[in-house]
Short mmCIF file of C-alpha atoms in Angstrom, two decimals:
data_model
loop_
_atom_site.label_atom_id
_atom_site.label_comp_id
_atom_site.label_asym_id
_atom_site.label_seq_id
_atom_site.Cartn_x
_atom_site.Cartn_y
_atom_site.Cartn_z
CA MET A 119 12.65 -3.96 -28.78
CA ILE A 120 14.23 -1.51 -26.34
CA SER A 121 16.69 -3.40 -24.13
CA GLU A 122 16.36 -1.18 -21.03
CA THR A 123 13.56 0.76 -19.37
CA SER A 124 12.51 2.19 -16.02
CA ILE A 125 9.21 2.42 -14.16
CA VAL A 126 8.41 4.77 -11.27
CA PHE A 127 5.80 3.50 -8.80
CA THR A 128 3.86 5.82 -6.50
CA GLY A 129 2.15 5.15 -3.20
CA ASP A 130 -1.42 6.10 -2.41
CA ILE A 131 -3.01 9.03 -4.27
CA GLY A 132 -6.20 10.58 -2.87
CA PHE A 133 -7.04 14.15 -3.84
CA ASP A 134 -9.78 14.89 -1.35
CA LYS A 135 -10.03 15.94 2.29
CA TYR A 136 -6.92 18.11 2.98
CA MET A 137 -5.67 17.50 -0.58
CA ASP A 138 -8.80 18.74 -2.33
CA LYS A 139 -7.94 21.14 -5.18
CA ARG A 140 -4.21 20.87 -4.46
CA TRP A 141 -3.65 19.68 -8.04
CA GLU A 142 -4.41 23.26 -9.11
CA ASP A 143 -1.19 24.52 -7.47
CA ASP A 144 1.67 24.49 -9.98
CA ASN A 145 4.10 24.22 -7.06
CA PHE A 146 2.28 21.38 -5.33
CA LEU A 147 5.16 19.01 -6.08
CA ASP A 148 8.70 19.96 -5.19
CA ALA A 149 10.73 20.30 -8.41
CA SER A 150 13.02 17.42 -7.41
CA VAL A 151 10.02 15.15 -6.85
CA LEU A 152 8.59 15.98 -10.26
CA ASP A 153 12.00 15.46 -11.87
CA PHE A 154 12.26 12.02 -10.28
CA LEU A 155 8.85 11.03 -11.61
CA LYS A 156 9.71 12.25 -15.09
CA SER A 157 13.03 10.41 -15.05
CA GLY A 158 11.19 7.12 -15.57
CA ASN A 159 10.02 5.79 -18.91
CA HIS A 160 6.71 4.89 -17.29
CA VAL A 161 4.82 5.85 -14.12
CA VAL A 162 2.46 3.47 -12.32
CA ALA A 163 0.15 5.56 -10.13
CA ASN A 164 -2.14 4.14 -7.47
CA VAL A 165 -5.32 6.09 -8.17
CA GLU A 166 -7.12 5.47 -4.88
CA GLY A 167 -10.67 6.42 -5.59
CA ALA A 168 -12.93 7.00 -8.55
CA LEU A 169 -12.36 9.99 -10.81
CA SER A 170 -16.02 10.87 -10.97
CA SER A 171 -18.63 13.48 -10.12
CA GLN A 172 -20.93 10.70 -8.91
CA ASP A 173 -22.02 10.82 -5.28
CA LYS A 174 -20.30 8.42 -2.90
CA LYS A 175 -22.30 5.23 -2.35
CA MET A 176 -22.61 4.81 1.40
CA ALA A 177 -22.99 1.17 2.37
CA ALA A 178 -24.43 0.12 5.72
CA ASN A 179 -22.09 0.95 8.63
CA SER A 180 -19.83 3.02 6.33
CA VAL A 181 -17.86 5.88 7.86
CA ALA A 182 -18.22 9.00 5.70
CA SER A 183 -14.72 10.25 6.51
CA LEU A 184 -13.29 7.01 5.09
CA MET A 185 -15.04 7.30 1.72
CA HIS A 186 -12.93 8.69 -1.12
CA SER A 187 -13.49 9.83 -4.68
CA MET A 188 -11.88 12.59 -6.74
CA ASP A 189 -12.74 15.39 -9.11
CA PRO A 190 -12.01 14.22 -12.68
CA ALA A 191 -9.83 17.33 -13.01
CA VAL A 192 -7.19 15.33 -11.11
CA THR A 193 -6.24 13.98 -14.54
CA THR A 194 -4.27 17.19 -15.08
CA PHE A 195 -1.98 16.10 -12.24
CA LEU A 196 -1.74 12.50 -13.45
CA ASN A 197 -0.79 13.74 -16.90
CA LYS A 198 1.76 16.14 -15.43
CA ILE A 199 3.61 13.33 -13.62
CA GLY A 200 3.50 11.09 -16.70
CA ALA A 201 1.22 8.45 -15.18
CA ASP A 202 0.64 6.20 -18.17
CA ILE A 203 -0.47 3.20 -16.06
CA TRP A 204 -3.14 3.57 -13.38
CA ASN A 205 -3.57 0.94 -10.70
CA LEU A 206 -7.25 0.82 -9.79
CA ALA A 207 -7.23 -2.22 -7.49
CA ASN A 208 -7.86 -0.54 -4.17
CA ASN A 209 -10.49 -0.27 -1.45
CA HIS A 210 -11.85 3.09 -2.65
CA ILE A 211 -12.24 2.61 -6.40
CA MET A 212 -15.88 1.53 -5.88
CA ASP A 213 -16.79 4.31 -3.43
CA ALA A 214 -18.77 6.02 -6.21
CA GLY A 215 -20.34 2.77 -7.36
CA ALA A 216 -20.32 1.15 -10.77
CA GLU A 217 -20.84 4.52 -12.41
CA GLY A 218 -17.70 5.82 -10.72
CA MET A 219 -15.72 2.87 -12.02
CA ARG A 220 -16.97 3.50 -15.56
CA ASP A 221 -16.18 7.21 -15.27
CA THR A 222 -12.63 6.40 -14.11
CA LEU A 223 -12.02 4.03 -17.00
CA ASP A 224 -13.32 6.68 -19.40
CA GLU A 225 -10.96 9.28 -17.92
CA ALA A 226 -8.03 6.89 -18.31
CA LEU A 227 -8.95 6.37 -21.95
CA LYS A 228 -8.99 10.13 -22.52
CA CYS A 229 -5.50 10.32 -21.01
CA ASN A 230 -4.19 7.41 -23.10
CA ALA A 231 -3.42 5.66 -19.81
CA LYS A 232 -3.66 1.91 -19.30
CA THR A 233 -5.38 0.52 -16.21
CA ILE A 234 -4.67 -2.55 -14.08
CA GLY A 235 -6.33 -4.34 -11.20
CA ALA A 236 -9.98 -3.30 -11.58
CA GLY A 237 -12.64 -2.91 -14.21
CA MET A 238 -16.27 -3.43 -15.11
CA ASN A 239 -15.84 -7.20 -14.80
CA ILE A 240 -13.24 -9.79 -13.82
CA PHE A 241 -11.88 -9.96 -17.37
CA GLU A 242 -10.99 -6.26 -17.33
CA ALA A 243 -9.73 -6.46 -13.74
CA SER A 244 -7.35 -9.34 -14.46
CA THR A 245 -6.01 -8.18 -17.83
CA PRO A 246 -2.30 -7.27 -17.64
CA VAL A 247 -0.58 -4.30 -19.19
CA TYR A 248 2.31 -5.31 -21.41
CA LEU A 249 5.45 -3.28 -22.10
CA GLU A 250 7.72 -4.41 -24.91
CA GLU A 251 10.93 -3.08 -23.36
CA ALA A 252 13.60 -5.07 -21.49
CA GLY A 253 12.62 -8.49 -22.76
CA GLY A 254 8.96 -7.73 -22.09
CA ILE A 255 7.26 -6.66 -18.87
CA GLY A 256 3.77 -7.67 -17.79
CA LEU A 257 2.07 -5.82 -14.93
CA PHE A 258 -1.23 -6.54 -13.21
CA GLY A 259 -2.94 -5.42 -10.00
CA VAL A 260 -4.58 -7.20 -7.07
CA GLY A 261 -6.49 -5.90 -4.02
CA TYR A 262 -6.96 -7.32 -0.54
CA GLN A 263 -10.15 -8.87 0.85
CA ARG A 264 -12.59 -7.54 1.89
CA GLY A 265 -11.86 -3.88 1.41
CA CYS A 266 -11.37 -4.21 -2.34
CA LYS A 267 -14.72 -5.26 -3.75
CA LYS A 268 -14.26 -8.34 -5.89
CA ALA A 269 -15.05 -8.23 -9.60
CA THR A 270 -17.07 -11.02 -11.16
CA GLU A 271 -18.17 -11.80 -14.70
CA GLU A 272 -21.00 -9.27 -14.31
CA ILE A 273 -20.02 -7.02 -11.38
CA PRO A 274 -17.29 -4.33 -11.45
CA GLY A 275 -14.50 -4.36 -8.93
CA SER A 276 -10.93 -5.53 -8.33
CA LEU A 277 -9.01 -8.73 -8.88
CA SER A 278 -8.94 -10.20 -5.39
CA TRP A 279 -5.49 -10.98 -4.03
CA SER A 280 -6.99 -14.26 -2.77
CA ASP A 281 -8.10 -15.47 -6.21
CA MET A 282 -4.97 -17.57 -6.43
CA GLU A 283 -6.13 -19.65 -9.40
CA THR A 284 -6.73 -16.56 -11.55
CA ILE A 285 -3.52 -14.94 -10.32
CA LYS A 286 -1.51 -18.04 -11.22
CA THR A 287 -3.11 -18.05 -14.68
CA VAL A 288 -2.20 -14.37 -15.21
CA ILE A 289 1.38 -14.91 -14.02
CA ASP A 290 1.76 -17.93 -16.32
CA GLU A 291 0.40 -15.93 -19.25
CA ILE A 292 2.81 -13.06 -18.59
CA LYS A 293 5.83 -15.31 -18.14
CA SER A 294 5.04 -17.13 -21.39
CA LYS A 295 5.48 -13.81 -23.21
CA CYS A 296 7.76 -11.68 -21.06
CA ARG A 297 11.00 -11.71 -19.10
CA TRP A 298 9.40 -9.81 -16.20
CA CYS A 299 6.18 -10.14 -14.22
CA VAL A 300 5.29 -7.35 -11.77
CA VAL A 301 2.39 -7.63 -9.32
CA VAL A 302 1.06 -4.29 -8.06
CA ALA A 303 -0.67 -5.18 -4.78
CA HIS A 304 -3.01 -3.07 -2.70
CA GLY A 305 -2.93 -4.83 0.63
CA GLY A 306 -1.33 -5.38 4.00
CA GLU A 307 -2.29 -3.80 7.29
CA GLU A 308 -2.59 -0.06 7.74
CA PHE A 309 -0.05 1.79 9.87
CA THR A 310 2.32 -1.12 10.50
CA SER A 311 6.10 -1.18 10.08
CA LEU A 312 6.75 -4.74 8.92
CA PRO A 313 4.21 -7.00 7.20
CA ASN A 314 2.21 -9.37 9.33
CA CYS A 315 3.00 -13.01 8.64
CA TYR A 316 0.00 -13.68 6.42
CA THR A 317 0.72 -10.66 4.19
CA ARG A 318 4.35 -11.67 3.80
CA LYS A 319 3.32 -15.22 2.91
CA ARG A 320 0.81 -13.98 0.34
CA TYR A 321 3.46 -12.00 -1.54
CA MET A 322 5.98 -14.82 -1.24
CA ASP A 323 3.39 -17.10 -2.84
CA TYR A 324 3.23 -14.74 -5.83
CA LEU A 325 6.99 -15.05 -6.26
CA ASP A 326 6.74 -18.82 -5.97
CA MET A 327 4.13 -18.76 -8.74
CA GLY A 328 6.66 -17.05 -11.01
CA ALA A 329 6.23 -13.32 -10.39
CA ASP A 330 9.49 -11.36 -10.17
CA ILE A 331 8.52 -8.24 -8.23
CA VAL A 332 5.69 -7.22 -5.93
CA VAL A 333 5.14 -3.51 -5.30
CA SER A 334 2.54 -2.77 -2.63
CA HIS A 335 0.59 0.09 -1.12
CA HIS A 336 -2.43 0.61 1.13
CA PRO A 337 -0.85 0.75 4.64
CA HIS A 338 -0.47 4.58 4.28
CA VAL A 339 2.99 4.33 5.83
CA PRO A 340 6.30 3.24 4.31
CA MET A 341 7.47 -0.27 5.10
CA ASN A 342 10.47 -2.50 4.47
CA TYR A 343 11.44 -4.42 1.37
CA GLU A 344 12.92 -7.87 0.87
CA THR A 345 15.24 -9.00 -1.93
CA PHE A 346 15.91 -12.49 -3.19
CA ASP A 347 17.78 -13.90 -6.20
CA ASN A 348 16.78 -11.31 -8.80
CA LYS A 349 13.36 -10.91 -7.17
CA ALA A 350 11.96 -8.44 -4.65
CA ILE A 351 8.95 -7.47 -2.56
CA PHE A 352 8.34 -3.83 -1.61
CA TYR A 353 5.77 -4.06 1.17
CA SER A 354 4.48 -0.48 1.12
CA LEU A 355 5.45 2.82 -0.48
CA GLY A 356 3.28 4.78 1.94
CA ASN A 357 1.39 7.89 0.94
CA PHE A 358 2.19 9.98 -2.11
CA VAL A 359 -0.79 12.36 -2.18
CA PHE A 360 -3.09 11.61 0.73
CA ASP A 361 -3.90 13.49 3.93
CA THR A 362 -6.91 12.94 6.19
CA ASP A 363 -7.74 13.25 9.87
CA TYR A 364 -7.95 9.45 10.05
CA GLN A 365 -4.33 9.24 8.94
CA ARG A 366 -3.14 12.19 11.03
CA ALA A 367 -4.16 10.19 14.10
CA GLN A 368 -1.29 7.79 13.28
CA TYR A 369 2.50 7.97 13.10
CA ASN A 370 4.51 8.33 9.87
CA THR A 371 1.59 8.83 7.49
CA GLU A 372 3.25 11.97 6.13
CA LYS A 373 6.20 9.88 4.89
CA GLY A 374 6.46 7.99 1.64
CA VAL A 375 8.69 6.56 -1.04
CA LEU A 376 8.77 6.91 -4.80
CA LEU A 377 10.34 3.81 -6.30
CA LYS A 378 12.09 3.66 -9.67
CA ILE A 379 12.88 0.17 -10.96
CA ARG A 380 15.24 -0.22 -13.90
CA PHE A 381 14.94 -3.31 -16.04
CA ASP A 382 17.09 -4.85 -18.73
CA ASP A 383 16.86 -8.23 -20.41
CA ASP A 384 18.44 -10.01 -17.46
CA ARG A 385 18.38 -8.04 -14.21
CA PHE A 386 16.71 -5.19 -12.37
CA SER A 387 17.92 -2.50 -10.01
CA PHE A 388 16.02 0.12 -8.06
CA GLU A 389 16.34 3.66 -6.80
CA PRO A 390 14.09 5.06 -4.05
CA MET A 391 13.30 8.68 -3.25
CA GLY A 392 12.01 9.72 0.16
CA ILE A 393 9.08 12.13 0.06
CA LEU A 394 7.25 14.11 2.72
CA ILE A 395 3.79 15.64 2.89
CA ASP A 396 4.39 19.10 4.33
CA ARG A 397 1.23 19.58 6.36
CA ASN A 398 1.77 23.29 6.78
CA SER A 399 1.62 23.96 3.05
CA GLU A 400 0.02 20.69 1.89
CA ARG A 401 2.84 20.24 -0.62
CA VAL A 402 4.77 17.08 -1.45
CA VAL A 403 8.49 17.68 -1.02
CA ASN A 404 11.73 15.72 -1.09
CA GLY A 405 12.32 14.08 2.28
CA GLU A 406 14.71 11.73 3.98
CA LEU A 407 14.37 8.10 3.03
CA PRO A 408 12.42 6.51 5.92
CA LEU A 409 14.58 4.29 8.13
CA ILE A 410 12.10 1.45 7.74
CA PHE A 411 12.78 1.33 3.99
CA SER A 412 15.46 -1.30 4.44
CA ASP A 413 16.08 -4.82 3.20
CA VAL A 414 14.80 -7.12 5.96
CA PRO A 415 15.73 -10.75 5.24
CA GLU A 416 13.81 -13.65 6.75
CA GLU A 417 16.10 -14.23 9.72
CA GLU A 418 15.85 -10.56 10.73
CA TYR A 419 12.12 -10.51 10.10
CA LYS A 420 11.59 -13.38 12.52
CA LEU A 421 13.45 -11.46 15.24
CA LEU A 422 11.62 -8.18 14.63
CA GLU A 423 8.11 -9.45 13.87
CA PRO A 424 6.93 -9.41 17.52
CA LEU A 425 8.11 -5.83 18.04
CA SER A 426 6.38 -4.70 14.86
CA ALA A 427 3.23 -6.62 15.85
CA LYS A 428 3.20 -4.79 19.19
CA ALA A 429 3.46 -1.44 17.39
CA PHE A 430 0.65 -2.53 15.08
CA LEU A 431 -1.60 -3.22 18.07
CA GLU A 432 -0.89 0.29 19.34
CA ALA A 433 -1.80 1.70 15.92
CA THR A 434 -4.98 -0.38 15.97
CA LYS A 435 -5.91 1.17 19.31
CA LYS A 436 -5.46 4.63 17.79
CA GLN A 437 -7.65 3.58 14.88
CA GLN A 438 -10.43 2.35 17.15
CA ILE A 439 -10.27 5.49 19.31
CA TYR A 440 -10.61 7.60 16.16
CA LEU A 441 -13.49 5.56 14.74
CA LYS A 442 -15.34 4.87 18.02
CA PRO A 443 -14.51 7.68 20.46
CA ASN A 444 -17.61 6.96 22.54
CA GLN A 445 -16.43 3.41 23.13
CA TYR A 446 -12.62 3.62 23.29
CA ASN A 447 -10.15 6.16 24.66
CA LYS A 448 -6.67 6.36 26.19
CA ASP A 449 -8.05 5.00 29.45
CA THR A 450 -9.54 1.85 27.93
CA SER A 451 -8.31 -1.13 29.94
CA ALA A 452 -6.07 -3.91 28.67
CA GLU A 453 -8.94 -6.35 29.20
CA GLU A 454 -11.26 -4.27 27.01
CA TRP A 455 -8.65 -4.05 24.28
CA TYR A 456 -8.13 -7.81 24.45
CA GLU A 457 -11.86 -8.34 23.95
CA ASN A 458 -11.72 -6.02 20.94
CA PHE A 459 -8.74 -7.83 19.41
CA MET A 460 -10.26 -11.30 19.91
CA GLU A 461 -13.75 -10.48 18.64
CA PRO A 462 -14.48 -13.14 15.95
CA LEU A 463 -16.63 -10.81 13.85
CA ARG A 464 -14.44 -7.76 14.29
CA SER A 465 -15.07 -5.26 11.47
CA GLY A 466 -12.80 -5.87 8.51
CA ARG A 467 -11.41 -9.18 9.76
CA VAL A 468 -10.79 -11.81 7.12
CA PRO A 469 -9.33 -14.83 8.95
CA GLY A 470 -5.69 -15.35 8.02
CA GLU A 471 -5.70 -12.45 5.57
CA ALA A 472 -6.66 -9.07 7.00
CA LEU A 473 -6.92 -7.59 10.48
CA ASP A 474 -6.62 -11.04 11.99
CA LEU A 475 -5.61 -9.95 15.47
CA GLN A 476 -6.20 -13.47 16.72
CA ILE A 477 -2.97 -14.22 14.87
CA VAL A 478 -1.20 -10.93 15.52
CA TYR A 479 -1.93 -10.58 19.26
CA PRO A 480 -0.02 -13.73 20.36
CA VAL A 481 2.91 -12.69 18.18
CA ALA A 482 2.98 -9.25 19.80
CA GLN A 483 3.18 -10.79 23.27
CA LYS A 484 6.51 -12.36 22.31
CA ALA A 485 8.07 -8.88 22.15
CA ALA A 486 8.44 -9.09 25.94
CA LEU A 487 10.99 -11.89 25.46
CA GLY A 488 13.37 -9.34 23.91
CA GLU A 489 14.62 -11.50 21.04
CA TRP A 490 14.22 -8.45 18.78
CA LYS A 491 17.23 -6.92 20.53
CA LYS A 492 19.41 -9.45 18.67
CA SER A 493 18.56 -7.85 15.35
CA LYS A 494 21.45 -6.19 13.56
CA LEU A 495 19.13 -3.76 11.78
CA GLU A 496 19.54 -0.80 14.12
CA ASN A 497 17.67 1.67 11.90
CA VAL A 498 14.67 -0.63 11.65
CA LYS A 499 14.62 -1.19 15.41
CA LYS A 500 14.80 2.57 15.98
CA TYR A 501 11.93 3.23 13.60
CA ILE A 502 9.65 0.71 15.32
CA LEU A 503 10.65 1.81 18.81
CA ASP A 504 9.99 5.43 17.89
CA GLN A 505 6.52 4.36 16.80
CA LEU A 506 6.08 2.75 20.21
CA ASP A 507 7.32 5.99 21.76
CA GLU A 508 9.95 4.26 23.87
CA SER A 509 12.06 7.24 24.93
CA ASN A 510 14.99 5.15 26.12
CA GLY A 511 15.13 2.91 23.06
CA GLU A 512 14.29 -0.18 25.12
CA GLU A 513 11.22 -2.37 25.22
CA GLY A 514 10.22 -3.98 28.52
#
């Protein structure tokens, strides 16, 4: 058994919209970015959407601009970056229906790539990938409710991040065989800086169950990380290859992180690389590491959570203006926004798990108390304040 190994994790990959056909450009990736990817022994890529020529399956009330699937020729790019493990637990893997899922699994097989997090049934979706290096590493994927359609014994989809009984069983199985258990999670709120309380708790629960590392994506922006005693949570790597008008309406969606984790039989270490989507050329280049990509321990999180929650509400307003321009705009009143936030059946809301603004809104109001100013994490404060567009660096 090899005593050391390294795995590079990517953020969200979606080769459509502005990124359509970009895989055909040999210079699409900056040389330093490609070198970083190839420096790992393995690459876990979040393949966000079916690799299929099937038509997108529009469900009732779906927004066409938010549906994603990819030309199967994208496999040339995945092979080029050495992506030998594909995470398929995400909210777009079923956009081309069951046929799209089957096509994607077939493409992975052709590429000799393993898949995690989704499949034609719950057995496939919950089956880990095992690596024999570094005392053994088991990886599996989970996806948030309700965006990631849940797999059952007969229906294709993802392993739900709320199926705690199955997740505990998978973690126990991995830890009975391996030194390391890695959960690749597709979840958390879009366009936020720090995780909302229920997302943080969910990932902490995985560690309490025995997992060692959680690596997450879906928010489309980079977020913080949190380290413990030889354990860690990386809350979002942001975008790797993804560019849409929906995302351009928000801050920081052009920024991302590639994460390389080195394992041996006893400990792990990690190395991040900042990346940037150059929207002039639609290339992915080496960029500065985002200020938000910092270790935020619990005591600092508690101070900064209200400020981040306030920024998240502002991002949610931008989202609603983009999706419903005939209903919301920059002149929408505070009372109207409050009604939107408190709507019990608000689209996408899963109480206590996703878009639960009935939890987030009261937290955001505490930003006015100014306790966040006591935080010692100046870079993190600056990042959130910049998102709030506070020119003087102060929050009222």
